[in-house]
XYZ file of C-alpha atoms in Angstrom:
759
model
C -37.334 11.168 -15.689
C -33.782 10.333 -16.697
C -31.250 13.149 -16.607
C -28.615 11.227 -18.540
C -27.193 13.536 -21.174
C -28.210 16.735 -19.354
C -25.682 19.525 -18.868
C -26.203 20.030 -15.129
C -23.937 22.617 -13.501
C -21.657 21.053 -10.895
C -23.079 21.160 -7.391
C -19.591 21.049 -5.873
C -18.392 24.364 -7.241
C -20.277 27.114 -5.359
C -18.726 26.203 -1.998
C -15.263 25.751 -3.497
C -15.462 29.107 -5.259
C -16.889 31.080 -2.323
C -16.100 29.872 1.195
C -13.473 27.409 -0.032
C -13.082 23.693 0.514
C -12.280 21.732 3.632
C -8.854 20.168 3.265
C -6.733 17.975 5.511
C -4.626 20.884 6.745
C -7.827 22.667 7.818
C -8.937 19.795 10.057
C -6.012 19.208 12.402
C -6.814 19.329 16.147
C -5.399 22.307 18.026
C -3.103 20.085 20.072
C -1.618 18.361 17.018
C 2.151 18.420 16.749
C 3.819 19.242 13.445
C 5.918 16.673 11.607
C 8.755 17.977 9.459
C 10.822 15.513 7.471
C 14.572 15.683 7.104
C 15.222 14.763 3.497
C 18.291 13.550 1.719
C 20.336 16.141 -0.143
C 22.261 13.377 -1.903
C 21.034 11.198 -4.758
C 23.118 8.204 -3.732
C 25.144 7.884 -0.555
C 25.761 5.741 2.487
C 24.644 7.252 5.788
C 27.421 7.051 8.362
C 25.691 8.997 11.116
C 22.724 11.170 12.057
C 23.253 13.852 14.714
C 20.022 15.155 16.261
C 21.469 16.866 19.348
C 21.197 20.487 18.193
C 17.716 19.965 16.811
C 16.506 18.429 20.070
C 17.827 21.422 22.011
C 15.719 23.893 20.040
C 12.728 25.205 22.072
C 9.472 23.783 20.757
C 10.999 20.531 19.523
C 9.272 17.518 21.061
C 11.401 14.867 19.425
C 13.537 13.838 16.470
C 13.114 10.303 15.179
C 15.033 8.023 12.843
C 14.312 4.555 11.509
C 16.042 3.047 14.519
C 13.853 5.035 16.920
C 10.698 3.764 15.229
C 12.020 0.237 14.683
C 11.390 0.455 10.943
C 12.371 -2.639 9.021
C 13.338 -2.811 5.360
C 10.395 -4.230 3.439
C 10.131 -5.530 -0.138
C 7.906 -3.987 -2.816
C 4.194 -4.532 -2.144
C 3.670 -5.824 -5.693
C 4.936 -9.429 -5.640
C 6.109 -9.548 -9.269
C 8.682 -6.828 -8.591
C 12.211 -7.657 -7.513
C 11.807 -8.421 -3.810
C 15.444 -7.616 -3.053
C 14.764 -3.917 -3.710
C 13.678 -3.161 -0.161
C 12.802 0.140 1.471
C 12.390 1.652 4.929
C 9.842 4.411 5.457
C 12.774 6.366 6.900
C 16.084 5.266 5.462
C 18.990 4.680 7.843
C 21.792 3.107 5.842
C 21.673 4.366 2.255
C 19.831 7.130 0.424
C 18.829 6.585 -3.183
C 17.303 9.891 -4.305
C 17.293 13.544 -3.351
C 14.260 14.106 -1.168
C 14.134 10.668 0.445
C 12.976 10.906 4.099
C 15.836 10.276 6.528
C 14.430 11.533 9.849
C 11.427 13.419 11.186
C 11.067 16.280 13.655
C 8.055 16.734 15.921
C 7.472 20.296 17.058
C 4.846 22.587 18.477
C 4.788 24.753 15.356
C 5.530 24.386 11.678
C 8.168 27.112 11.815
C 10.110 25.466 14.625
C 9.986 22.177 12.741
C 11.569 23.720 9.657
C 14.351 25.303 11.734
C 14.986 22.073 13.625
C 15.122 19.969 10.469
C 17.998 22.141 9.272
C 19.848 21.363 12.505
C 19.739 17.600 11.962
C 23.151 16.732 10.558
C 23.413 13.658 8.364
C 26.875 12.341 7.530
C 26.945 11.014 3.967
C 29.552 8.936 2.171
C 28.775 9.880 -1.455
C 28.301 7.179 -4.076
C 28.122 7.514 -7.838
C 24.565 7.954 -9.060
C 22.785 6.463 -12.043
C 20.105 8.731 -13.470
C 19.889 7.617 -17.088
C 17.674 4.542 -17.465
C 19.741 3.117 -20.335
C 22.821 3.380 -18.163
C 20.889 1.607 -15.406
C 20.233 -1.251 -17.838
C 23.957 -1.997 -17.995
C 24.027 -2.905 -14.265
C 27.496 -1.364 -13.970
C 26.308 0.626 -10.948
C 23.768 -1.160 -8.773
C 21.293 0.610 -6.514
C 20.621 -2.633 -4.648
C 23.803 -4.746 -4.740
C 22.041 -7.769 -3.215
C 19.595 -7.771 -6.124
C 22.443 -8.125 -8.607
C 20.550 -6.056 -11.173
C 18.793 -2.740 -11.659
C 15.883 -4.455 -13.397
C 12.807 -4.325 -11.185
C 10.809 -6.441 -13.637
C 11.147 -7.751 -17.194
C 8.212 -7.995 -19.562
C 9.043 -10.731 -22.085
C 8.368 -10.322 -25.769
C 4.790 -10.907 -26.885
C 6.011 -12.113 -30.267
C 9.487 -13.439 -31.026
C 8.951 -13.535 -34.786
C 10.406 -10.924 -37.135
C 7.295 -8.741 -37.341
C 8.883 -6.536 -40.002
C 9.950 -9.326 -42.357
C 7.273 -8.507 -44.952
C 7.647 -4.724 -44.860
C 8.472 -2.865 -48.077
C 9.296 0.223 -46.020
C 10.710 0.240 -42.508
C 11.342 3.076 -40.036
C 13.315 2.764 -36.791
C 13.386 5.410 -34.104
C 14.436 5.744 -30.471
C 12.775 8.504 -28.465
C 11.345 9.225 -25.053
C 8.294 10.161 -23.042
C 9.945 12.228 -20.351
C 9.393 12.534 -16.612
C 6.697 14.812 -15.177
C 5.493 15.778 -11.736
C 1.766 15.727 -10.989
C 1.830 19.211 -9.388
C -1.582 19.048 -7.666
C -3.077 22.255 -6.307
C -2.859 20.743 -2.807
C 0.336 18.922 -1.824
C 0.262 15.790 0.312
C -1.068 16.090 3.855
C -2.053 13.857 6.749
C -3.327 14.150 10.320
C -3.178 11.108 12.619
C -4.862 10.615 15.978
C -4.972 7.467 18.112
C -7.635 6.769 20.686
C -8.778 3.906 22.867
C -12.161 2.346 22.284
C -12.792 -0.287 24.970
C -9.057 -0.644 25.352
C -8.491 -1.294 21.644
C -6.120 1.106 19.876
C -7.869 2.923 17.055
C -6.300 5.199 14.460
C -8.178 8.002 12.761
C -6.229 9.489 9.895
C -7.290 12.360 7.681
C -5.549 11.904 4.366
C -5.331 13.671 1.019
C -5.679 10.537 -1.061
C -7.496 9.084 -4.051
C -7.902 5.713 -2.334
C -9.285 5.953 1.229
C -9.832 2.219 1.706
C -6.440 1.256 0.293
C -4.874 3.897 2.538
C -6.710 2.376 5.507
C -5.465 -1.103 4.635
C -1.869 0.032 4.177
C -1.866 1.980 7.431
C -3.287 -0.993 9.310
C -0.635 -3.318 7.901
C 2.219 -0.924 8.643
C 0.991 -0.226 12.175
C 0.268 -3.880 12.943
C -3.445 -3.507 13.633
C -6.612 -4.809 12.009
C -8.298 -2.780 9.307
C -11.370 -2.249 11.473
C -9.114 -0.428 13.938
C -8.265 2.230 11.346
C -10.536 4.961 10.073
C -9.439 7.071 7.109
C -11.267 10.282 6.290
C -10.681 12.042 2.988
C -12.140 15.548 2.837
C -11.727 17.784 -0.204
C -8.671 16.858 -2.251
C -6.966 19.506 -4.316
C -6.089 17.239 -7.208
C -4.588 13.789 -7.371
C -3.812 12.894 -11.004
C -2.771 9.388 -9.976
C 0.016 10.515 -7.649
C -1.884 10.405 -4.336
C -1.937 6.685 -3.772
C -2.711 4.455 -0.825
C -0.379 5.772 1.938
C 3.093 7.104 1.192
C 5.989 6.601 3.638
C 5.282 9.979 5.234
C 1.634 9.032 5.903
C 2.755 5.876 7.678
C 5.410 7.632 9.749
C 2.886 10.266 10.855
C 0.568 7.499 12.083
C 3.405 5.747 13.931
C 4.507 8.968 15.617
C 1.000 9.790 16.796
C 0.733 6.391 18.458
C 4.208 6.622 19.970
C 3.659 9.965 21.695
C -0.084 9.670 22.355
C -0.874 12.980 20.706
C -2.238 13.941 17.260
C 0.364 14.619 14.589
C -0.098 16.679 11.432
C 1.978 16.972 8.286
C 1.616 19.101 5.162
C 4.489 19.170 2.732
C 5.843 22.267 1.028
C 5.674 22.724 -2.712
C 9.359 21.925 -3.120
C 8.949 18.766 -1.023
C 6.033 17.816 -3.218
C 8.041 18.342 -6.388
C 10.943 16.129 -5.323
C 9.150 13.623 -3.103
C 5.723 12.772 -4.490
C 5.518 10.131 -7.194
C 6.508 11.376 -10.645
C 4.933 10.288 -13.907
C 5.795 8.939 -17.375
C 9.615 8.446 -17.634
C 9.676 5.903 -20.441
C 11.978 5.492 -23.429
C 11.225 3.651 -26.651
C 13.057 1.704 -29.318
C 10.399 1.446 -32.007
C 10.205 -0.007 -35.511
C 7.308 0.172 -37.939
C 6.947 -1.219 -41.433
C 4.450 -1.573 -44.228
C 3.686 -1.121 -47.889
C 4.246 1.940 -50.022
C 0.495 2.361 -50.408
C 0.140 2.959 -46.666
C -0.752 -0.395 -45.108
C 1.121 -1.142 -41.888
C 2.247 -4.749 -41.705
C 4.389 -4.802 -38.571
C 5.203 -2.857 -35.417
C 7.758 -3.558 -32.713
C 8.197 -1.631 -29.471
C 10.761 -2.053 -26.726
C 9.990 0.157 -23.729
C 12.310 1.048 -20.875
C 10.423 2.250 -17.794
C 12.180 4.323 -15.167
C 10.828 3.154 -11.800
C 12.779 5.681 -9.773
C 14.701 4.620 -6.699
C 12.131 2.191 -5.286
C 9.964 0.082 -7.590
C 6.220 0.313 -6.978
C 3.225 0.900 -9.225
C 5.334 2.860 -11.718
C 7.382 -0.232 -12.464
C 4.375 -2.200 -13.717
C 3.016 0.526 -16.011
C 4.378 -1.260 -19.113
C 1.560 -3.756 -18.493
C -0.879 -1.114 -19.721
C 1.469 0.038 -22.469
C 1.504 -3.547 -23.728
C -2.312 -3.674 -23.762
C -2.544 -0.546 -25.911
C 0.617 -0.974 -27.962
C -1.062 -1.178 -31.401
C -3.546 1.610 -30.685
C -6.526 1.959 -33.017
C -4.886 0.084 -35.879
C -5.242 -3.358 -37.370
C -1.593 -4.403 -37.559
C -1.059 -8.059 -38.461
C 2.276 -8.445 -36.688
C 3.032 -6.753 -33.355
C 5.769 -7.348 -30.809
C 6.206 -5.697 -27.417
C 8.671 -6.150 -24.598
C 9.807 -3.924 -21.742
C 12.171 -3.559 -18.814
C 11.591 -1.470 -15.692
C 14.763 -0.254 -14.003
C 15.633 1.593 -10.817
C 17.538 4.888 -10.890
C 18.605 7.498 -8.336
C 15.485 9.571 -8.849
C 12.102 9.965 -7.181
C 9.845 6.906 -7.488
C 7.457 6.882 -10.433
C 3.707 6.421 -10.016
C 0.530 6.193 -12.046
C 0.285 9.738 -13.413
C -2.823 10.564 -15.461
C -3.168 7.804 -18.043
C -0.477 5.585 -16.503
C 1.109 3.595 -19.316
C -1.584 4.267 -21.895
C -0.370 7.765 -22.928
C 3.059 6.255 -23.440
C 1.657 3.582 -25.781
C -0.253 6.197 -27.775
C 2.734 8.505 -27.991
C 4.899 5.697 -29.362
C 2.533 4.431 -32.067
C 1.315 7.887 -33.112
C 4.832 9.245 -33.503
C 5.789 6.180 -35.543
C 2.707 6.526 -37.758
C 3.826 10.043 -38.676
C 7.379 8.876 -39.342
C 6.060 6.077 -41.556
C 3.828 8.529 -43.426
C 6.778 10.855 -44.018
C 8.868 7.951 -45.314
C 6.296 6.937 -47.946
C 5.227 10.515 -48.750
C 1.588 10.145 -47.704
C -0.547 12.467 -45.605
C -0.533 11.119 -42.023
C -4.314 11.371 -41.812
C -4.668 9.046 -44.788
C -2.226 6.509 -43.322
C -4.306 6.402 -40.166
C -7.567 5.995 -42.051
C -6.230 3.087 -44.106
C -5.237 1.179 -40.998
C -8.100 1.862 -38.576
C -9.853 -1.158 -37.076
C -13.308 -1.014 -38.760
C -16.421 -0.686 -36.554
C -17.822 -4.012 -37.762
C -14.781 -5.810 -36.288
C -15.861 -5.106 -32.689
C -15.617 -6.612 -30.186
C -11.988 -6.800 -31.249
C -9.148 -8.606 -29.496
C -5.672 -7.256 -30.205
C -2.590 -9.411 -30.532
C -1.555 -8.384 -27.001
C -4.899 -9.429 -25.529
C -6.891 -6.200 -25.247
C -10.574 -7.157 -25.632
C -11.980 -3.901 -26.988
C -15.720 -3.263 -26.783
C -16.575 -0.716 -29.498
C -15.017 1.917 -31.702
C -15.689 4.124 -34.723
C -12.310 5.650 -35.371
C -12.848 6.854 -38.945
C -16.067 8.540 -37.868
C -14.168 10.483 -35.205
C -11.542 11.557 -37.733
C -14.232 12.626 -40.200
C -15.818 14.802 -37.513
C -12.520 16.558 -36.845
C -11.750 17.038 -40.540
C -15.149 18.553 -41.175
C -14.837 20.885 -38.190
C -11.510 22.358 -39.291
C -11.564 22.270 -43.119
C -8.456 20.104 -43.257
C -7.678 20.720 -46.966
C -7.909 24.444 -46.282
C -5.428 24.185 -43.415
C -2.991 22.242 -45.587
C -3.268 24.915 -48.256
C -2.577 27.641 -45.685
C 0.416 25.674 -44.410
C 1.887 25.477 -47.910
C 1.345 29.195 -48.501
C 3.036 30.131 -45.229
C 6.127 28.111 -46.104
C 6.683 30.476 -49.014
C 5.897 33.645 -47.037
C 8.804 34.560 -44.755
C 6.709 37.194 -42.967
C 4.463 34.590 -41.354
C 5.130 31.889 -38.762
C 5.240 28.313 -39.934
C 2.063 26.271 -39.497
C 1.969 22.674 -38.270
C -0.870 20.143 -38.186
C -0.616 17.121 -35.922
C -2.892 14.099 -35.690
C -3.372 11.635 -32.888
C -5.829 8.748 -32.888
C -5.949 6.814 -29.635
C -7.743 4.133 -27.711
C -7.253 3.514 -24.014
C -8.273 0.900 -21.505
C -10.235 2.265 -18.530
C -10.622 0.373 -15.291
C -7.647 -1.631 -16.611
C -7.484 -3.965 -13.593
C -11.234 -4.643 -13.918
C -12.132 -3.692 -10.372
C -15.605 -3.407 -8.871
C -17.139 -0.643 -6.785
C -19.557 -0.098 -3.919
C -22.627 2.137 -4.015
C -25.694 2.558 -1.807
C -28.732 4.773 -1.440
C -30.978 5.351 1.541
C -34.210 7.350 1.660
C -34.534 9.317 4.884
C -37.852 9.818 6.700
C -38.273 13.262 5.122
C -38.011 11.814 1.618
C -34.478 13.000 0.937
C -31.799 10.509 -0.027
C -28.224 9.736 0.965
C -25.939 8.173 -1.648
C -22.680 6.576 -0.533
C -19.946 5.633 -2.972
C -16.611 3.872 -2.691
C -15.274 6.153 -5.410
C -13.314 9.111 -4.094
C -13.993 12.513 -5.607
C -11.191 14.988 -6.130
C -12.512 17.147 -8.951
C -14.403 14.726 -11.207
C -17.956 15.843 -10.358
C -19.180 12.748 -8.514
C -21.631 14.691 -6.367
C -23.429 15.917 -9.471
C -23.345 12.909 -11.780
C -24.181 10.333 -9.107
C -27.109 12.491 -7.961
C -28.270 12.705 -11.573
C -28.300 8.914 -11.820
C -30.170 8.463 -8.540
C -32.686 11.160 -9.473
C -33.348 9.564 -12.842
C -34.315 6.272 -11.199
C -36.102 7.529 -8.070
C -37.557 10.879 -9.065
C -36.217 12.390 -5.838
C -35.156 15.968 -6.660
C -31.421 16.387 -7.121
C -31.228 19.049 -4.438
C -32.577 16.463 -1.980
C -29.946 13.843 -2.841
C -26.737 14.029 -0.840
C -23.667 12.186 -2.127
C -20.956 11.280 0.371
C -17.658 9.438 0.103
C -14.223 9.230 1.619
C -14.920 8.052 5.183
C -14.099 4.393 5.716
C -16.238 4.312 8.867
C -19.297 5.302 6.833
C -18.547 3.704 3.474
C -17.771 0.037 4.199
C -15.626 -0.667 1.146
C -14.464 0.925 -2.060
C -11.851 0.955 -4.771
C -11.256 4.705 -4.829
C -10.650 6.739 -7.948
C -8.118 5.910 -10.633
C -7.969 4.444 -14.105
C -10.944 6.538 -15.314
C -13.348 4.128 -13.660
C -15.533 6.230 -11.358
C -18.714 6.648 -13.397
C -18.712 3.277 -15.105
C -18.213 1.497 -11.756
C -19.357 3.788 -8.957
C -22.124 5.279 -11.084
C -23.345 1.849 -12.131
C -23.415 0.751 -8.479
C -25.482 3.797 -7.537
C -27.795 3.220 -10.501
C -28.408 -0.419 -9.616
C -28.812 0.345 -5.907
C -31.412 2.965 -6.814
C -33.273 0.433 -8.948
C -33.254 -2.094 -6.112
C -34.532 0.506 -3.677
C -37.364 1.470 -6.027
C -38.347 -2.187 -6.315
C -38.483 -2.441 -2.532
C -40.395 0.831 -2.265
C -43.036 -0.511 -4.649
C -43.829 -3.249 -2.127
C -44.335 -0.622 0.579
C -46.381 1.572 -1.772
C -48.581 -1.403 -2.616
C -49.302 -1.854 1.056
C -50.127 1.836 1.476
C -52.341 1.887 -1.626
C -53.832 -1.553 -0.961
C -52.767 -2.865 -4.336
C -50.727 -5.620 -5.913
C -46.988 -4.705 -6.051
C -46.970 -5.699 -9.736
C -49.496 -2.916 -10.405
C -47.431 -0.144 -8.791
C -45.664 2.338 -11.060
C -43.300 5.175 -10.209
C -43.765 8.522 -11.922
C -40.165 9.739 -11.818
C -41.168 13.207 -13.014
C -43.273 13.659 -9.868
C -41.454 11.239 -7.590
C -44.696 9.478 -6.657
C -45.993 5.901 -6.723
C -49.466 5.036 -7.990
C -51.543 2.105 -9.141
C -51.302 1.710 -12.884
C -54.225 3.475 -14.535
C -55.152 5.540 -11.449
C -52.481 8.226 -11.078
C -54.762 10.451 -8.991
C -54.253 8.184 -5.993
C -50.581 8.135 -5.141
C -47.973 8.145 -2.402
C -44.517 9.640 -2.221
C -41.121 8.916 -0.795
C -41.765 10.595 2.619
C -44.827 8.404 3.232
C -42.989 5.261 2.155
C -39.945 6.076 4.292
C -42.200 6.785 7.286
C -43.944 3.432 6.912
C -40.573 1.653 6.771
C -39.392 3.560 9.855
C -42.508 2.452 11.746
C -41.327 -1.096 11.231
C -37.935 -0.164 12.725
C -36.323 -0.697 9.341
C -34.625 1.531 6.807
C -35.261 2.083 3.134
C -31.836 1.305 1.778
C -30.115 -0.705 -0.921
C -26.456 -1.333 -1.641
C -24.671 -2.866 -4.610
C -21.170 -3.999 -5.419
C -20.979 -3.598 -9.173
C -18.417 -5.708 -11.006
C -18.203 -5.328 -14.793
C -17.536 -8.192 -17.162
C -14.481 -6.434 -18.591
C -12.799 -3.014 -18.948
C -14.009 -0.440 -21.457
C -12.096 1.233 -24.281
C -12.801 4.918 -24.911
C -11.154 6.413 -27.953
C -10.748 9.629 -29.862
C -9.050 11.627 -32.556
C -7.239 14.909 -31.859
C -5.875 17.504 -34.252
C -3.431 20.137 -33.055
C -2.691 23.304 -35.006
C 0.464 25.162 -33.979
C 2.612 28.047 -35.153
C 6.408 27.984 -35.035
C 8.373 31.223 -35.008
C 10.950 31.165 -37.801
C 13.541 33.135 -35.842
C 13.318 31.610 -32.362
C 11.654 28.216 -32.729
C 9.001 29.206 -30.192
C 5.811 27.152 -30.519
C 2.345 28.648 -30.076
C -0.652 26.289 -30.033
C -3.455 27.899 -32.060
C -6.235 25.329 -31.983
C -6.841 21.932 -30.465
C -9.791 19.929 -31.751
C -10.754 16.777 -29.864
C -13.386 14.189 -30.697
C -13.357 11.932 -27.636
C -15.798 9.056 -27.297
C -16.647 7.961 -23.752
C -19.808 6.018 -24.485
C -22.995 7.396 -22.950
C -22.419 10.810 -21.353
C -24.334 11.366 -18.126
C -23.308 15.022 -17.936
C -21.681 16.469 -21.081
C -20.730 19.649 -19.204
C -18.563 17.675 -16.803
C -17.131 15.673 -19.708
C -16.107 18.969 -21.318
C -14.265 19.912 -18.141
C -12.504 16.557 -17.898
C -11.369 16.724 -21.525
C -10.231 20.322 -21.200
C -8.146 19.523 -18.130
C -6.636 16.499 -19.818
C -5.833 18.385 -23.008
C -4.180 21.156 -20.997
C -1.968 18.578 -19.299
C -1.117 16.887 -22.583
C -0.246 20.107 -24.379
C 1.992 21.171 -21.504
C 3.717 17.777 -21.635
C 4.485 18.221 -25.321
C 5.613 21.839 -25.127
C 7.111 22.719 -21.753
C 6.654 20.429 -18.735
C 9.653 18.321 -17.761
C 11.142 17.262 -14.461
C 14.910 17.355 -14.889
C 17.801 15.836 -12.931
C 21.443 16.571 -13.577
C 23.937 13.761 -14.080
C 24.537 13.519 -10.324
C 20.831 13.116 -9.559
C 20.205 16.670 -8.329
C 16.724 18.007 -9.169
C 16.854 21.035 -11.461
C 13.121 21.791 -11.493
C 12.093 21.599 -7.842
C 9.695 24.564 -7.804
C 7.339 26.465 -10.078
C 10.054 28.983 -10.937
C 11.913 26.258 -12.845
C 9.228 23.741 -13.755
C 7.256 24.571 -16.918
C 3.715 24.317 -15.567
C 1.289 25.691 -18.144
C -1.214 28.413 -17.326
C -4.243 29.534 -19.317
C -2.025 32.117 -21.030
C -0.047 29.374 -22.813
C -3.050 27.346 -23.950
C -5.547 27.749 -26.783
C -9.299 27.417 -26.538
C -10.214 23.762 -26.894
C -12.822 22.522 -29.326
C -14.638 19.332 -28.298
C -16.735 17.388 -30.775
C -19.415 14.952 -29.551
C -19.396 11.234 -30.305
C -21.026 8.419 -28.338
C -20.635 4.695 -28.936
C -22.217 3.003 -25.901
C -20.489 0.077 -24.274
C -22.434 -3.053 -23.320
C -20.183 -3.613 -20.310
C -22.117 -1.581 -17.747
C -25.775 -0.564 -17.383
C -25.074 3.101 -18.119
C -23.187 2.416 -21.352
C -20.428 4.758 -20.147
C -16.689 4.538 -20.669
C -13.989 6.513 -18.844
C -13.095 10.099 -19.765
C -10.808 11.457 -17.031
C -7.543 10.579 -18.785
C -8.569 10.640 -22.452
C -7.689 14.257 -23.138
C -4.195 13.705 -21.788
C -3.663 10.609 -23.905
C -4.776 12.095 -27.200
C -3.256 15.547 -26.964
C 0.468 15.019 -26.363
C 1.246 13.123 -29.600
C -1.012 15.455 -31.597
C 0.962 18.497 -30.456
C 4.273 16.678 -30.855
C 3.387 15.695 -34.408
C 2.197 19.224 -35.177
C 5.512 20.770 -34.154
C 7.491 18.347 -36.306
C 5.038 18.862 -39.170
C 5.602 22.623 -39.059
C 9.301 22.218 -39.852
C 9.169 18.985 -41.864
C 9.791 20.825 -45.151
C 13.269 21.680 -43.819
C 14.099 17.982 -43.619
C 13.299 17.561 -39.921
C 11.780 14.180 -39.047
C 11.883 14.211 -35.252
C 12.327 16.540 -32.257
C 12.250 15.267 -28.691
C 9.557 16.511 -26.342
C 9.111 18.877 -24.663
C 9.501 20.858 -27.859
C 10.868 23.975 -26.206
C 12.062 26.778 -28.460
C 15.725 25.823 -28.117
C 15.112 22.270 -29.352
C 12.952 23.431 -32.255
C 15.419 26.161 -33.277
C 18.286 23.668 -33.149
C 16.358 21.231 -35.348
C 15.482 23.958 -37.860
C 19.097 24.980 -38.140
C 20.567 21.460 -38.060
C 17.989 19.312 -39.844
C 20.530 16.616 -40.720
C 20.767 15.799 -37.008
C 16.994 15.361 -36.764
C 16.194 13.070 -39.682
């Protein structure tokens, strides 16, 4: 009996909420030494010397190591299309390029001693001017890598050199930004490394808080100069990733090298402040956008130039405009579209693939411009969107930038939101409040989005094995860190096999047990990992029918599985049956196992979509914004577990609202972090957020056997522009056309009192 669509409570939660999880820092051997990194206090400087003498003299210090001690070479970016002159050492020895960059590392017998010793390592710096602003970096007047001759890590050429706005009756131009964030996971980065000898062959076991165990294994093997089968990565519980816990950071690699060098396990867990300044940041993109169309609301052209801040060392963050380009025109049929981008390096922390990774930026740009266009022609922004939606009969639909979209019913999603909120009634209330000085101003903000999930079109591994007692073990190459894999994958296996869910164990995150896997990112887990588990379960049932036929002395073609009972019988004679324990026992007698594995590879990515409406209040005296309601109609195809989908959307919406209203990682002009802890960084809590309203909509995709699309990033993508538009809408009657995000009270108050500067 299929459990697809059933609201099953997450199996993962009881242990997490009672005894707690098992995290990397919990698993370190007793004899493990502590690694503490000495980090740069300068954004840009030449290193003229590193004095470790006092630190080495401190009792409990085992060693202090620099790049020279570990023979660390400068290596180019791992992504070949990036500027290969922009090299990096895992510990820098000649020049630092951002505050927080690892310079040296202390090994000590306790964490406390390590912290004290790190403060006794004296680094002599020759300060250099810093470049923090990405537009300033574009000028190349101050180069981070002089040998490169440029600050451009990669250029994305124009997709259309024609004048896409030539036929526009009305044109709007605007430059604005999607500012830098930090992922702020519950658990910071952590690693434990231990080397052993198996038959004389060095073998590394590394426990890592990562989203990508197999990629981490591969990167560690390459850095340490060993084969991948000599490295085992184990990922226990992970307290959040959000795209920032990639496949081995410099600290992970240094920890592994140190453990091999000294022949003793080494552990490392960063502090919150280290995490804020050192782990990959997100977003950090600026836009020069132009939109044009007719006075009756049809959009005829759209042009976007994006500048991506890569941080000090270009990596995955530098190629995020690839995904922005794919989604540049959003949910709209726009005849003429042009996109180009430049990724630059600056004296800031490197940028990574934070939740949505290039797609939220595309949505923010087009949705902000739609509202500006609507204001210019005097039309309700909801109506402008409706007039330009790609119609459902046009799918599959290929955009001008090459996105091959599977399905979409955008107007239907907007209709659902309008009906849920009484949109005309809200507009009437807004108008009444504008004439009542005793009440806060009311703002309504729309966002209609589409995103590409599994954007690099990866595959995934899944297997299932029935044990002799009739229980089952599911292995997946996806890596769970809050998404509910243990529940949804068990639901899928149960629906095919009939084995009770409480007898299906789902495991992941150990490269010695799971032979291969793509990990978790790009909202791909269910559509890839779930499809692999589903198909493996189907293959195992087909094999089990052969065994059941032997037990029941029947033709395999006549065997049927009653999934409600979990028993096999001959068609027409259900009274005579056999179950999974008997079948598994028969297979075991033959010294075999009842197992199937699948590597599922889809034909193409999927394209979830949605429509969000944000309702906010703005205080007339202070400019303070209070979100009142957030209504989201997100379509992720077939929903295996709507309860888990609710949780994913709620988490995403919370992140997106915080991005629009308060979260921002800030550097001063010299590259010094101003928001390096939770006292300064505007991380939202439940107290700042409204209750979310999620409306159901399912348009199945034909691109995987479940019919599922991704959902993990959708809430983030749809919510930020909706809230941004709502804030501007609340004060639009004053003549305000635009306010930069985050729309903190000071910015809103300034716009209300100086509307001419915000037109």
